[in-house]
């Protein structure tokens, strides 16, 4: 081999080894490297007691995922005041008992939930590149099989969590009066926010909007009605993030800068940066979630997560 070809061959082999290592890490390491995030959002009236909210989303549980089940069950040690689950609990036909078991004593805490597309239909093999433009087939277009959704709902409600699917409810939690409103899954176009739309209750300390997939057609009217905290999942944080750049996709029409974490939202925000938010803009928290489709279990620079959000009293106008 000539001296010219040796460096080139070495570079090719090195790049191949790096790509193989990155693929192995994204398949076997990061999807099991669960992270507890913490955030603070000043969305309560001044002088209110702090409220600790545990945001769970996108468990995508297969019963044999014992490590994930144990990790989620252990979150009860955080002693949250309220649990909010933004959907996609299941990833197998027999996953309902495992999901109820995974939530463990969190079900003894005040909690609310909505459903995602993967609570209605089991996962299927699909081309992951279709996620780049949100044009992929969904739900019944992919499979005639349906998950035992009602068993999941009955199990969670039977333990005391409130189903927010097209419902508006009141809860008093840890000395804070809350109004919560939710929708069914917008990714499957099951959302009907107009059926529960109403001005935010003036006698509530905070109105929270809860949905699985953060499509703008849901976020905009929630914010317009006066919800000052919006909570969603679905995006998986982009799932495969580019270091130094971030998410490439959100699998909905939310801009990639808001793929996970805390940002601001107001009607018509679109891709406008949160730094340009009006003073009365809502706070938006999107969870990167705890799992994914078992056929595409990859994560890169986007660890599976749950978030403990501390809601605090804000200043004037908050």
C-alpha positions as CSV (number, residue, x, y, z in Angstrom):
1,X,0.0,0.0,0.0
2,X,1.4,3.4,-1.0
3,X,2.1,6.1,1.6
4,X,-0.7,8.1,-0.1
5,X,-3.4,5.5,0.6
6,X,-2.4,4.6,4.2
7,X,-3.6,7.9,5.8
8,X,-6.8,7.8,3.7
9,X,-7.5,4.2,4.7
10,X,-6.8,5.0,8.3
11,X,-9.2,8.0,8.2
12,X,-11.9,5.8,6.7
13,X,-11.5,3.1,9.2
14,X,-11.4,5.7,12.0
15,X,-14.6,7.3,10.8
16,X,-16.3,3.9,10.5
17,X,-15.3,3.0,14.1
18,X,-16.6,6.3,15.3
19,X,-19.9,5.9,13.6
20,X,-20.2,2.3,14.9
21,X,-19.5,3.5,18.4
22,X,-22.0,6.4,18.2
23,X,-24.7,4.0,16.9
24,X,-24.0,1.6,19.7
25,X,-24.1,4.3,22.3
26,X,-27.4,5.8,20.8
27,X,-29.0,2.3,20.8
28,X,-27.8,0.7,24.0
29,X,-26.5,3.4,26.4
30,X,-28.3,6.7,26.2
31,X,-31.9,5.2,26.0
32,X,-31.3,3.6,29.4
33,X,-29.5,6.6,30.9
34,X,-32.5,8.3,32.6
35,X,-32.2,11.9,33.8
36,X,-34.1,13.8,36.4
37,X,-34.4,17.5,35.2
38,X,-35.3,20.3,37.5
39,X,-36.9,23.6,36.4
40,X,-38.4,26.6,38.2
41,X,-41.2,28.6,36.6
42,X,-42.6,31.8,38.2
43,X,-46.2,31.4,37.1
44,X,-48.1,31.6,40.4
45,X,-49.4,34.8,42.0
46,X,-46.9,36.7,44.2
47,X,-46.9,35.3,47.7
48,X,-48.2,31.8,46.7
49,X,-46.5,28.8,48.2
50,X,-44.2,26.9,45.9
51,X,-45.8,23.9,44.1
52,X,-43.7,20.9,43.0
53,X,-45.0,19.3,39.8
54,X,-43.5,16.1,38.4
55,X,-43.9,16.0,34.7
56,X,-43.8,12.5,33.1
57,X,-44.3,11.8,29.4
58,X,-43.8,9.2,26.7
59,X,-43.0,6.2,28.8
60,X,-43.6,4.0,25.8
61,X,-43.4,1.0,28.1
62,X,-42.7,-2.6,27.2
63,X,-43.3,-4.9,30.3
64,X,-39.8,-6.3,30.2
65,X,-38.2,-2.8,30.6
66,X,-37.5,-3.4,34.3
67,X,-34.8,-0.7,34.6
68,X,-37.2,1.9,33.4
69,X,-40.0,0.7,35.6
70,X,-37.8,0.8,38.7
71,X,-36.5,4.2,37.9
72,X,-40.0,5.7,37.4
73,X,-41.2,4.0,40.6
74,X,-38.4,5.6,42.5
75,X,-39.5,9.1,41.5
76,X,-42.0,8.9,44.3
77,X,-39.2,9.7,46.7
78,X,-39.3,13.3,45.3
79,X,-42.6,13.7,47.1
80,X,-44.2,15.9,44.4
81,X,-47.3,17.9,45.2
82,X,-48.8,17.0,41.7
83,X,-48.0,14.6,38.9
84,X,-48.8,15.6,35.3
85,X,-48.5,12.8,32.7
86,X,-48.7,14.0,29.1
87,X,-49.4,10.6,27.4
88,X,-47.9,7.7,25.4
89,X,-47.8,5.4,28.4
90,X,-47.8,2.2,26.4
91,X,-45.7,0.4,23.8
92,X,-47.1,-3.1,23.9
93,X,-50.5,-4.8,24.0
94,X,-49.9,-6.2,27.5
95,X,-48.3,-3.1,29.0
96,X,-51.1,-1.7,31.1
97,X,-50.4,-3.7,34.3
98,X,-46.7,-2.9,33.9
99,X,-47.4,0.9,33.5
100,X,-49.6,0.9,36.6
101,X,-46.9,-0.9,38.5
102,X,-44.2,1.5,37.3
103,X,-46.1,4.5,38.6
104,X,-46.3,2.8,42.0
105,X,-47.0,5.2,44.9
106,X,-47.0,8.2,42.5
107,X,-50.6,7.2,42.0
108,X,-51.2,8.0,45.6
109,X,-50.3,11.6,44.9
110,X,-52.7,14.1,43.2
111,X,-52.3,13.5,39.5
112,X,-53.7,14.2,36.0
113,X,-53.1,12.6,32.6
114,X,-53.9,12.8,29.0
115,X,-53.5,10.2,26.2
116,X,-51.1,10.1,23.2
117,X,-51.3,8.2,19.9
118,X,-49.3,5.3,21.4
119,X,-52.0,4.8,24.0
120,X,-54.4,3.9,21.2
121,X,-52.3,2.0,18.7
122,X,-49.3,-0.4,19.2
123,X,-45.9,0.5,17.7
124,X,-45.1,-0.6,14.2
125,X,-42.0,-0.6,12.0
126,X,-41.7,2.6,10.0
127,X,-39.1,4.5,8.1
128,X,-37.6,7.0,10.7
129,X,-36.8,9.5,7.9
130,X,-40.6,10.2,7.5
131,X,-40.4,12.0,10.8
132,X,-38.5,14.8,9.1
133,X,-41.7,16.3,7.6
134,X,-44.5,15.0,9.8
135,X,-46.0,13.4,6.7
136,X,-45.8,9.8,7.9
137,X,-48.9,7.6,8.3
138,X,-50.3,7.4,11.8
139,X,-52.6,5.3,13.9
140,X,-55.1,3.3,12.0
141,X,-53.3,4.0,8.8
142,X,-50.5,1.9,10.0
143,X,-52.2,-1.0,11.9
144,X,-55.7,-2.4,12.5
145,X,-54.6,-3.4,16.0
146,X,-55.7,-1.3,19.0
147,X,-54.3,-1.1,22.5
148,X,-56.5,-1.6,25.7
149,X,-56.8,2.1,26.1
150,X,-59.9,1.9,28.4
151,X,-58.0,-0.5,30.7
152,X,-55.3,2.1,31.1
153,X,-57.8,5.0,31.7
154,X,-59.7,2.9,34.2
155,X,-56.5,1.9,36.0
156,X,-55.2,5.4,36.4
157,X,-58.6,6.8,37.3
158,X,-59.2,4.0,39.8
159,X,-56.1,5.0,41.6
160,X,-57.2,8.7,41.8
161,X,-55.5,10.4,38.8
162,X,-57.9,12.7,36.8
163,X,-58.4,12.1,33.1
164,X,-58.1,15.5,31.4
165,X,-59.2,14.3,28.0
166,X,-61.4,17.2,26.9
167,X,-62.1,18.1,30.5
168,X,-61.7,21.2,32.6
169,X,-61.3,20.5,36.3
170,X,-60.4,22.3,39.6
171,X,-57.9,21.0,42.2
172,X,-56.6,22.5,45.4
173,X,-53.1,21.2,45.8
174,X,-50.7,22.1,48.6
175,X,-52.5,25.3,49.3
176,X,-52.7,26.4,45.6
177,X,-56.0,26.6,43.7
178,X,-55.6,25.1,40.2
179,X,-57.7,24.9,37.1
180,X,-56.6,22.3,34.6
181,X,-57.8,21.7,31.1
182,X,-56.7,19.1,28.6
183,X,-57.2,17.6,25.2
184,X,-57.0,14.3,23.4
185,X,-54.1,13.7,21.1
186,X,-53.5,16.3,18.4
187,X,-51.1,14.0,16.5
188,X,-54.0,11.8,15.6
189,X,-56.2,14.8,15.1
190,X,-58.4,13.8,18.1
191,X,-58.1,17.1,19.7
192,X,-61.2,19.2,20.3
193,X,-60.1,22.1,22.4
194,X,-63.1,24.3,21.4
195,X,-65.3,21.8,23.4
196,X,-63.6,22.9,26.6
197,X,-62.5,26.4,25.8
198,X,-63.3,29.0,28.3
199,X,-61.7,32.1,29.9
200,X,-59.3,31.1,32.7
201,X,-61.1,31.0,36.1
202,X,-60.5,34.3,37.8
203,X,-60.7,32.6,41.2
204,X,-57.9,30.1,40.4
205,X,-54.3,30.8,41.2
206,X,-53.2,29.2,38.0
207,X,-54.8,27.6,34.9
208,X,-52.7,24.8,33.3
209,X,-53.2,23.5,29.8
210,X,-52.2,19.9,29.3
211,X,-51.9,18.1,25.9
212,X,-49.8,15.3,24.5
213,X,-48.6,16.7,21.1
214,X,-47.8,20.5,21.3
215,X,-49.4,21.5,18.0
216,X,-49.9,25.3,17.7
217,X,-53.6,24.9,17.1
218,X,-53.9,23.6,20.7
219,X,-51.3,25.9,22.3
220,X,-52.6,29.1,20.8
221,X,-56.2,28.9,22.1
222,X,-55.1,27.6,25.5
223,X,-52.8,30.6,25.9
224,X,-55.5,33.0,24.5
225,X,-57.9,31.7,27.2
226,X,-55.5,32.6,29.9
227,X,-53.6,29.4,30.7
228,X,-50.3,30.5,32.1
229,X,-48.6,27.2,32.1
230,X,-48.8,24.7,29.1
231,X,-47.4,21.2,29.5
232,X,-46.8,18.7,26.7
233,X,-44.7,15.8,25.5
234,X,-44.5,13.9,22.2
235,X,-41.4,15.4,20.7
236,X,-38.9,13.2,22.5
237,X,-36.8,16.3,22.5
238,X,-35.9,15.6,18.9
239,X,-34.6,12.2,20.0
240,X,-31.4,12.5,17.9
241,X,-29.9,15.9,18.6
242,X,-26.9,17.5,16.9
243,X,-24.3,18.6,19.4
244,X,-24.1,22.4,19.3
245,X,-27.2,22.7,17.2
246,X,-30.0,20.8,18.9
247,X,-33.1,19.1,17.7
248,X,-33.8,18.6,14.0
249,X,-37.5,17.7,14.3
250,X,-40.4,17.9,16.7
251,X,-42.8,15.5,14.9
252,X,-45.4,18.3,15.0
253,X,-45.5,22.0,14.0
254,X,-43.7,23.2,17.1
255,X,-40.4,24.9,16.3
256,X,-37.3,22.9,17.1
257,X,-36.0,25.6,19.6
258,X,-38.9,24.5,21.9
259,X,-38.4,20.7,21.4
260,X,-37.8,20.3,25.1
261,X,-37.5,22.3,28.3
262,X,-39.0,25.6,29.3
263,X,-39.9,28.4,26.9
264,X,-42.6,31.0,26.4
265,X,-45.7,30.7,24.3
266,X,-48.4,33.2,23.2
267,X,-51.0,33.1,20.4
268,X,-49.2,33.3,17.0
269,X,-45.7,32.8,18.6
270,X,-44.7,30.4,15.8
271,X,-40.9,30.4,15.7
272,X,-40.4,33.7,17.4
273,X,-37.8,33.4,20.2
274,X,-39.0,33.3,23.8
275,X,-36.8,36.4,24.3
276,X,-39.4,38.4,22.4
277,X,-42.4,37.1,24.4
278,X,-44.9,39.7,25.6
279,X,-45.1,40.1,29.4
280,X,-48.3,38.0,29.6
281,X,-47.1,35.1,27.6
282,X,-47.7,31.6,28.9
283,X,-44.9,29.3,30.1
284,X,-44.4,26.2,28.1
285,X,-42.8,23.0,29.3
286,X,-42.2,20.2,26.8
287,X,-40.8,16.9,28.1
288,X,-38.3,14.9,26.1
289,X,-40.0,11.9,27.6
290,X,-38.8,8.5,28.9
291,X,-38.9,6.2,25.9
292,X,-39.7,5.8,22.2
293,X,-40.9,3.4,19.6
294,X,-39.3,0.0,20.4
295,X,-38.4,-0.4,16.7
296,X,-36.5,2.9,16.7
297,X,-35.1,3.1,20.3
298,X,-32.3,5.5,19.5
299,X,-31.4,8.6,21.5
300,X,-28.4,10.8,21.0
301,X,-27.6,13.9,23.0
302,X,-31.2,13.7,24.3
303,X,-31.4,11.5,27.4
304,X,-34.8,10.1,28.5
305,X,-36.1,12.3,31.2
306,X,-38.6,13.3,33.8
307,X,-38.8,16.8,35.2
308,X,-39.5,18.2,38.6
309,X,-40.9,21.7,38.1
310,X,-41.1,24.1,41.0
311,X,-43.9,26.6,40.4
312,X,-43.2,29.8,42.2
313,X,-44.8,33.2,42.8
314,X,-44.0,35.7,40.1
315,X,-44.0,39.5,39.9
316,X,-46.7,41.8,38.7
317,X,-48.6,40.6,35.7
318,X,-47.4,37.0,36.1
